[in-house]
Coordinates of C-alpha atoms in Angstrom, one line a residue:
X12 CA 0.0 0.0 0.0
X13 CA 1.2 3.5 -0.9
X14 CA 1.2 5.3 2.5
X15 CA 1.8 9.0 2.5
X16 CA 3.4 10.2 5.7
X17 CA 1.3 12.7 7.6
X18 CA 3.4 14.6 10.1
X19 CA 1.5 16.9 12.5
X20 CA 4.6 17.4 14.6
X21 CA 6.2 19.5 11.8
X22 CA 3.8 22.4 12.0
X23 CA 3.4 22.8 8.2
X24 CA 2.6 26.3 6.8
X25 CA -1.0 27.0 6.2
X26 CA -2.8 28.7 3.3
X27 CA -4.8 31.1 5.3
X28 CA -5.0 32.2 8.9
X29 CA -7.6 34.7 9.9
X30 CA -8.8 35.7 13.4
X31 CA -12.4 34.8 14.2
X32 CA -14.4 38.0 14.1
X33 CA -17.6 37.6 16.1
X34 CA -20.7 37.8 13.9
X35 CA -18.8 38.0 10.6
X36 CA -20.7 35.2 9.0
X37 CA -17.9 34.4 6.6
X38 CA -16.3 31.0 6.7
X39 CA -12.7 30.9 8.0
X40 CA -10.6 28.3 6.1
X41 CA -7.0 27.3 6.5
X42 CA -5.0 24.3 5.3
X43 CA -1.8 22.7 3.9
X44 CA -0.6 24.3 0.6
X45 CA -1.0 21.2 -1.4
X46 CA -4.7 20.9 -0.5
X47 CA -4.3 17.5 1.2
X48 CA -5.8 19.0 4.4
X49 CA -8.2 21.9 4.9
X50 CA -9.9 23.0 8.1
X51 CA -12.0 25.9 9.3
X52 CA -15.0 27.4 11.0
X53 CA -18.4 28.1 9.6
X54 CA -20.7 30.4 11.6
X55 CA -23.9 28.4 11.1
X56 CA -25.9 30.9 13.1
X57 CA -24.9 34.2 14.7
X58 CA -22.6 33.3 17.5
X59 CA -22.6 29.5 16.7
X60 CA -19.4 28.2 15.1
X61 CA -18.9 24.7 13.7
X62 CA -15.3 23.4 13.2
X63 CA -14.5 21.0 10.4
X64 CA -11.4 19.2 9.2
X65 CA -11.0 17.7 5.6
X66 CA -8.4 15.2 4.5
X67 CA -7.9 14.4 0.8
X68 CA -6.9 10.8 0.2
X69 CA -3.4 10.2 -1.2
X70 CA -4.9 7.2 -3.0
X71 CA -7.6 9.4 -4.7
X72 CA -8.5 8.3 -8.2
X73 CA -11.8 9.2 -9.8
X74 CA -13.6 8.7 -13.0
X75 CA -17.1 9.9 -14.1
X76 CA -18.3 6.2 -13.9
X77 CA -16.8 5.6 -10.4
X78 CA -16.2 8.9 -8.5
X79 CA -14.1 9.0 -5.4
X80 CA -16.3 9.2 -2.3
X81 CA -16.2 11.5 0.8
X82 CA -17.1 10.3 4.3
X83 CA -18.4 12.8 6.8
X84 CA -17.9 11.3 10.2
X85 CA -20.5 12.1 12.9
X86 CA -19.5 11.2 16.5
X87 CA -22.0 10.4 19.3
X88 CA -22.3 11.3 22.9
X89 CA -24.2 13.4 22.5
X90 CA -21.3 15.9 23.1
X91 CA -18.3 13.8 21.9
X92 CA -15.7 15.2 19.6
X93 CA -15.4 13.6 16.1
X94 CA -12.3 15.7 15.4
X95 CA -10.7 14.1 18.4
X96 CA -12.2 10.6 18.9
X97 CA -13.1 9.6 15.4
X98 CA -10.0 11.1 13.8
X99 CA -7.2 10.2 16.2
X100 CA -8.7 7.1 17.9
X101 CA -10.7 5.4 15.3
X102 CA -10.2 5.9 11.6
X103 CA -8.2 9.1 10.7
X104 CA -4.7 9.0 9.1
X105 CA -2.8 9.3 12.4
X106 CA -3.2 7.8 15.8
X107 CA -2.9 9.6 19.1
X108 CA 0.9 9.2 18.9
X109 CA 0.8 10.9 15.5
X110 CA 1.9 7.8 13.7
X111 CA 0.3 6.5 10.5
X112 CA -2.7 4.3 11.0
X113 CA -2.6 1.1 8.9
X114 CA -6.4 0.9 8.8
X115 CA -7.3 4.5 8.1
X116 CA -10.4 4.9 6.0
X117 CA -8.5 7.6 4.1
X118 CA -7.3 4.7 1.9
X119 CA -10.9 4.3 0.6
X120 CA -12.4 7.9 0.8
X121 CA -11.7 11.5 1.5
X122 CA -12.6 12.2 5.1
X123 CA -14.3 15.1 6.9
X124 CA -14.5 15.3 10.7
X125 CA -16.8 17.7 12.3
X126 CA -17.1 18.7 16.0
X127 CA -20.9 18.5 15.9
X128 CA -23.1 20.0 17.2
X129 CA -21.9 23.5 18.2
X130 CA -20.2 23.4 21.6
X131 CA -18.4 20.1 21.0
X132 CA -14.6 20.0 20.8
X133 CA -13.2 22.9 18.9
X134 CA -16.7 24.1 17.9
X135 CA -18.1 26.8 20.1
X136 CA -21.0 29.1 20.9
X137 CA -20.7 32.6 22.2
X138 CA -23.6 32.0 24.6
X139 CA -24.8 28.7 25.9
X140 CA -28.4 29.6 24.9
X141 CA -27.2 28.9 21.3
X142 CA -26.6 25.2 22.0
X143 CA -29.0 23.0 20.0
X144 CA -31.9 21.4 21.9
X145 CA -33.1 19.0 19.2
X146 CA -31.6 16.6 16.6
X147 CA -33.3 18.7 13.9
X148 CA -31.7 21.9 15.1
X149 CA -28.4 20.0 14.7
X150 CA -29.4 19.0 11.2
X151 CA -30.2 22.6 10.2
X152 CA -26.7 23.7 11.4
X153 CA -24.9 20.9 9.7
X154 CA -26.8 21.5 6.5
X155 CA -25.7 25.2 6.6
X156 CA -22.2 23.8 7.1
X157 CA -22.4 21.6 4.0
X158 CA -23.7 24.5 1.9
X159 CA -20.5 26.4 2.9
X160 CA -18.2 23.3 2.4
X161 CA -19.4 22.8 -1.2
X162 CA -17.6 26.1 -1.9
X163 CA -14.6 25.6 0.5
X164 CA -13.8 22.0 -0.5
X165 CA -13.8 21.8 -4.3
X166 CA -13.8 18.0 -4.4
X167 CA -17.3 17.9 -2.8
X168 CA -18.9 19.1 -6.0
X169 CA -18.0 15.8 -7.8
X170 CA -17.6 13.4 -4.9
X171 CA -20.6 11.5 -3.5
X172 CA -21.0 12.3 0.2
X173 CA -21.6 9.5 2.8
X174 CA -22.8 10.4 6.3
X175 CA -21.2 7.8 8.5
X176 CA -22.2 7.9 12.2
X177 CA -21.5 6.1 15.5
X178 CA -23.7 5.9 18.6
X179 CA -25.8 9.0 19.1
X180 CA -24.3 10.3 15.8
X181 CA -26.8 8.0 14.1
X182 CA -29.6 10.3 15.1
X183 CA -27.6 13.2 13.8
X184 CA -27.1 11.3 10.5
X185 CA -30.8 10.4 10.2
X186 CA -32.0 14.0 10.6
X187 CA -29.1 15.5 8.6
X188 CA -29.6 13.0 5.9
X189 CA -33.3 13.9 5.6
X190 CA -32.4 17.6 5.7
X191 CA -29.8 17.2 2.9
X192 CA -32.0 15.1 0.8
X193 CA -34.8 17.7 1.0
X194 CA -32.4 20.5 0.2
X195 CA -31.0 18.6 -2.8
X196 CA -34.5 17.9 -4.1
X197 CA -35.4 21.5 -3.6
X198 CA -32.4 22.7 -5.6
X199 CA -30.9 24.4 -2.5
X200 CA -27.8 22.3 -2.1
X201 CA -25.6 21.1 -5.0
X202 CA -24.2 17.9 -3.6
X203 CA -24.6 14.1 -4.2
X204 CA -25.8 12.3 -1.2
X205 CA -24.2 8.9 -1.6
X206 CA -25.8 7.4 1.5
X207 CA -25.9 6.9 5.3
X208 CA -24.0 4.3 7.4
X209 CA -25.2 3.9 10.9
X210 CA -22.7 2.2 13.2
X211 CA -24.1 1.0 16.6
X212 CA -26.4 3.9 16.4
X213 CA -29.0 5.1 18.9
X214 CA -31.8 5.3 16.4
X215 CA -34.5 3.8 18.6
X216 CA -33.8 4.2 22.3
X217 CA -36.9 2.1 23.2
X218 CA -35.7 -0.9 21.3
X219 CA -32.2 -0.8 22.7
X220 CA -33.4 -0.4 26.3
X221 CA -35.7 -3.4 25.9
X222 CA -32.8 -5.5 24.6
X223 CA -30.5 -5.1 27.6
X224 CA -32.1 -7.8 29.8
X225 CA -32.4 -10.7 27.3
X226 CA -28.8 -10.0 26.1
X227 CA -27.3 -9.8 29.6
X228 CA -29.1 -12.9 30.6
X229 CA -27.9 -14.8 27.6
X230 CA -24.2 -14.0 28.4
X231 CA -24.6 -14.7 32.2
X232 CA -24.1 -11.1 33.3
X233 CA -27.5 -10.9 35.0
X234 CA -29.4 -13.6 36.9
X235 CA -33.2 -14.1 36.7
X236 CA -33.9 -12.0 39.8
X237 CA -31.9 -9.0 38.5
X238 CA -33.4 -9.7 35.0
X239 CA -37.0 -9.4 36.3
X240 CA -36.1 -6.0 37.9
X241 CA -34.3 -4.8 34.8
X242 CA -37.2 -5.7 32.6
X243 CA -39.6 -3.7 34.8
X244 CA -37.3 -0.7 34.7
X245 CA -37.1 -1.1 30.9
X246 CA -40.9 -1.2 30.6
X247 CA -41.0 2.1 32.6
X248 CA -38.7 3.7 30.0
X249 CA -41.0 2.3 27.2
X250 CA -44.1 3.8 28.8
X251 CA -42.5 7.2 29.4
X252 CA -41.4 7.3 25.7
X253 CA -44.9 6.4 24.6
X254 CA -46.3 9.2 26.8
X255 CA -43.9 11.7 25.4
X256 CA -42.1 12.1 28.7
X257 CA -38.7 12.0 27.1
X258 CA -36.7 13.7 29.9
X259 CA -38.1 11.4 32.5
X260 CA -37.3 8.5 30.1
X261 CA -33.7 9.5 29.9
X262 CA -33.5 9.6 33.7
X263 CA -35.1 6.1 34.0
X264 CA -32.8 4.8 31.3
X265 CA -29.8 6.0 33.3
X266 CA -31.2 4.4 36.4
X267 CA -31.4 1.2 34.5
X268 CA -27.8 1.4 33.4
X269 CA -26.7 2.0 37.0
X270 CA -28.7 -1.0 38.1
X271 CA -27.2 -3.2 35.4
X272 CA -23.7 -2.0 36.4
X273 CA -24.4 -2.9 40.1
X274 CA -25.9 -6.3 39.4
X275 CA -23.7 -7.4 36.5
X276 CA -20.3 -7.0 38.2
X277 CA -19.7 -3.8 36.3
X278 CA -20.2 -5.1 32.8
X279 CA -18.7 -2.9 30.1
X280 CA -21.8 -1.7 28.1
X281 CA -19.6 -0.9 25.1
X282 CA -18.1 -4.4 24.9
X283 CA -19.4 -7.1 27.2
X284 CA -16.3 -9.3 26.9
X285 CA -14.0 -6.4 28.0
X286 CA -12.9 -6.2 31.7
X287 CA -15.0 -4.0 34.0
X288 CA -14.1 -0.3 34.1
X289 CA -13.4 1.0 37.6
X290 CA -15.4 3.8 39.1
X291 CA -12.5 6.1 40.0
X292 CA -13.7 8.8 37.6
X293 CA -17.0 9.3 39.6
X294 CA -15.2 11.6 42.0
X295 CA -14.7 14.0 39.1
X296 CA -18.4 14.5 38.4
X297 CA -19.1 18.1 37.5
X298 CA -21.3 20.0 39.8
X299 CA -25.0 20.0 38.8
X300 CA -24.7 17.1 36.4
X301 CA -26.3 13.7 36.6
X302 CA -23.8 11.4 38.1
X303 CA -25.0 8.4 36.0
X304 CA -24.8 10.5 32.8
X305 CA -21.3 11.8 33.4
X306 CA -20.2 8.2 34.3
X307 CA -21.5 6.9 31.0
X308 CA -19.8 9.7 29.0
X309 CA -16.6 9.2 30.9
X310 CA -16.6 5.5 30.1
X311 CA -17.2 6.4 26.5
X312 CA -13.9 8.2 26.3
X313 CA -12.0 5.8 28.6
X314 CA -13.0 2.8 26.4
X315 CA -11.3 4.5 23.4
X316 CA -8.4 5.8 25.5
X317 CA -7.8 2.3 26.8
X318 CA -6.6 1.3 23.3
X319 CA -3.9 4.0 23.3
X320 CA -0.3 3.1 23.7
X321 CA 2.7 5.4 24.0
X322 CA 3.2 8.7 25.9
X323 CA 0.6 10.9 24.1
X324 CA -3.0 11.4 25.3
X325 CA -5.8 12.7 23.2
X326 CA -6.4 15.6 25.5
X327 CA -2.7 16.4 25.4
X328 CA -2.4 16.6 21.7
X329 CA -5.7 18.3 21.1
X330 CA -4.8 21.1 23.4
X331 CA -1.1 21.1 22.3
X332 CA 0.4 20.2 19.0
X333 CA -2.9 19.9 17.1
X334 CA -4.2 23.2 18.3
X335 CA -0.8 24.8 17.4
X336 CA -0.9 23.3 13.9
X337 CA -4.5 24.5 13.2
X338 CA -3.7 28.1 14.4
X339 CA -7.3 29.3 14.0
X340 CA -8.6 27.8 17.3
X341 CA -9.5 30.6 19.8
X342 CA -6.7 30.8 22.3
X343 CA -9.0 30.6 25.3
X344 CA -10.8 27.5 24.0
X345 CA -9.9 24.3 25.8
X346 CA -10.7 21.1 23.9
X347 CA -12.7 18.6 25.8
X348 CA -13.6 15.1 24.7
X349 CA -17.2 15.3 25.9
X350 CA -19.2 18.4 26.6
X351 CA -21.8 17.9 29.3
X352 CA -23.6 21.2 28.4
X353 CA -24.3 19.9 24.9
X354 CA -25.7 16.6 26.4
X355 CA -27.9 18.6 28.8
X356 CA -29.2 20.9 26.1
X357 CA -30.4 17.8 24.1
X358 CA -31.9 16.1 27.2
X359 CA -35.5 16.2 25.9
X360 CA -34.5 14.7 22.5
X361 CA -32.1 11.9 23.6
X362 CA -34.9 9.3 23.9
X363 CA -36.8 10.2 20.8
X364 CA -36.6 7.7 17.9
X365 CA -35.5 8.6 14.4
X366 CA -36.9 5.6 12.5
X367 CA -39.3 7.8 10.5
X368 CA -36.3 9.7 9.0
X369 CA -34.7 6.5 7.9
X370 CA -38.0 5.5 6.2
X371 CA -38.0 8.8 4.5
X372 CA -34.5 8.4 3.1
X373 CA -35.2 4.8 2.0
X374 CA -38.3 6.1 0.1
X375 CA -36.1 8.6 -1.7
X376 CA -33.9 5.8 -2.8
X377 CA -31.0 6.9 -0.6
X378 CA -28.6 4.0 0.4
X379 CA -28.9 3.2 4.1
X380 CA -26.5 0.9 5.8
X381 CA -26.8 -0.3 9.4
X382 CA -23.7 -2.0 11.0
X383 CA -23.4 -3.3 14.5
X384 CA -20.8 -4.9 16.7
X385 CA -21.7 -8.3 18.1
X386 CA -20.5 -7.4 21.6
X387 CA -22.2 -4.0 22.1
X388 CA -24.8 -3.7 24.8
X389 CA -25.7 0.0 24.9
X390 CA -26.6 0.0 21.2
X391 CA -27.0 -3.8 20.8
X392 CA -27.4 -5.8 17.7
X393 CA -30.7 -7.1 19.0
X394 CA -32.0 -3.6 19.4
X395 CA -30.8 -2.6 15.9
X396 CA -32.6 -5.6 14.4
X397 CA -35.7 -4.7 16.3
X398 CA -35.9 -1.1 15.0
X399 CA -35.1 -2.2 11.4
X400 CA -38.1 -4.5 11.6
X401 CA -40.3 -1.5 12.3
X402 CA -39.5 0.2 9.0
X403 CA -42.4 0.9 6.8
X404 CA -40.3 0.9 3.6
X405 CA -41.9 -1.3 1.0
X406 CA -38.9 -3.5 0.6
X407 CA -38.6 -4.5 4.3
X408 CA -40.3 -7.9 4.1
X409 CA -38.1 -9.0 1.2
X410 CA -35.0 -7.7 3.0
X411 CA -35.8 -9.7 6.2
X412 CA -36.5 -12.9 4.2
X413 CA -33.0 -13.0 2.5
X414 CA -30.1 -15.1 3.8
X415 CA -27.0 -13.4 5.1
X416 CA -23.7 -13.6 3.3
X417 CA -20.5 -14.4 5.2
X418 CA -17.7 -11.8 5.4
X419 CA -14.0 -12.4 5.4
X420 CA -11.0 -10.1 5.6
X421 CA -7.6 -10.3 3.8
X422 CA -6.2 -13.9 3.9
X423 CA -8.0 -14.9 7.1
X424 CA -10.2 -18.0 6.7
X425 CA -12.4 -17.2 9.7
X426 CA -15.8 -15.5 9.3
X427 CA -15.5 -11.9 10.4
X428 CA -19.2 -10.9 10.0
X429 CA -22.3 -11.2 7.9
X430 CA -24.2 -8.9 5.5
X431 CA -27.6 -8.7 4.0
X432 CA -28.7 -6.3 1.3
X433 CA -31.8 -5.6 -0.7
X434 CA -32.2 -2.6 -3.0
X435 CA -30.9 0.4 -0.9
X436 CA -31.0 -1.2 2.6
X437 CA -27.9 -3.0 3.9
X438 CA -27.1 -4.6 7.3
X439 CA -23.7 -5.7 8.6
X440 CA -23.2 -7.9 11.6
X441 CA -19.6 -7.5 12.8
X442 CA -18.3 -10.3 14.9
X443 CA -15.8 -9.7 17.7
X444 CA -16.6 -6.0 17.8
X445 CA -18.2 -3.9 20.5
X446 CA -19.6 -0.3 20.2
X447 CA -16.6 1.0 18.3
X448 CA -16.3 -1.2 15.3
X449 CA -13.4 0.6 13.6
X450 CA -11.4 0.1 16.8
X451 CA -12.2 -3.5 17.6
X452 CA -12.2 -4.9 14.0
X453 CA -10.3 -2.4 11.8
X454 CA -9.8 -4.8 8.9
X455 CA -13.4 -5.7 8.3
X456 CA -14.4 -2.1 9.0
X457 CA -12.1 -0.9 6.2
X458 CA -13.4 -3.5 3.8
X459 CA -17.0 -2.6 4.8
X460 CA -16.6 1.1 4.2
X461 CA -15.0 0.4 0.8
X462 CA -18.1 -1.6 -0.1
X463 CA -20.6 0.9 1.2
X464 CA -19.0 3.8 -0.6
X465 CA -18.2 1.8 -3.8
X466 CA -14.6 3.2 -3.5
X467 CA -12.5 3.0 -6.7
X468 CA -9.6 2.0 -4.4
X469 CA -8.5 -1.7 -4.8

């Protein structure tokens, strides 16, 4: 493989560096002179600034018959940084130690990471009242971002765009996908929406919540007594969602997660075969925040950080060498992996399903892929299968009736997963992976994204 060395330690010169005038409304874009990287801010609303980072693939080849794709990565949380986690811990060109990643998705597509929504990572608001309170407000901001990026990133005009999401990012992708599709159909956005890929995505909170007990019983992490109690707690969440009491449902869901942790021996909800995470971080709970919510968000980052080796930390590089390289980040802005204020602002939307938006996209003919790690609990495969079965799309019965195809990777003879496809709906079952598929199974994840995007790369 032809690997181009990316060195962030050598702070390369940038094309443009402008201060961020409040209320200017004009995009601020910088980058490396050869165009291999661009980054910048778009003021999507007065006082609300989204940060984005584009990488052009060194393997890029494109023909009219098979255009080179672009992946827009949407992290979850809500409140987690895609520019940090997705880029340096999952699929970007460099790892946290700023060394080339053998499994980077840049081999198959151009990549765009966004700290989404405003308030996350390097993105910021000038007043917390500007934080989004719904998934659809996020979608409106991200659509405004894309309208700017079509002008700032020239390759986007000819490159099909794939919205690829993880965890809560799946709800962002569902609403953003519908927003983009509507804008394209209305002639308001000149872009080709190649499709959506929803990885272990929180599309239907009810279905995931109801899946916890049968899954944990089947892997011996709960006994029948605890299972009965957990089932009752899950039913409470279901009833609150049905009644439209979404904030109460989020609280009850967090109570259920705490109960599961206590009665399962501290099972890792991101990968039930991993060792239990200790509770030492609970002493750092921010004042005024839900202890259970903060603990869940902290485990999210610690799961990924647990895969780091070497002297660097994500927080260290994002507030150090990366911030220095980018130059346009406000000096008083401190990067955080997860933003609790963003989570709290979305509290009334967290438990709302986004199945209808997926149905809308399927009806437009947009390609929708669902992929799930076998070992995930919080967004389990059982839950993903359940919400897919609720789709009203006219091809769902045929889709569900088809056999799965086995997946392999490189020269390995062992089965790495399964896939099923019918028309524009696709489902991947990834074996041996938890919540973070690109981390746990990088080889099959790379092969999968190549297939999803129909990448010209071999």
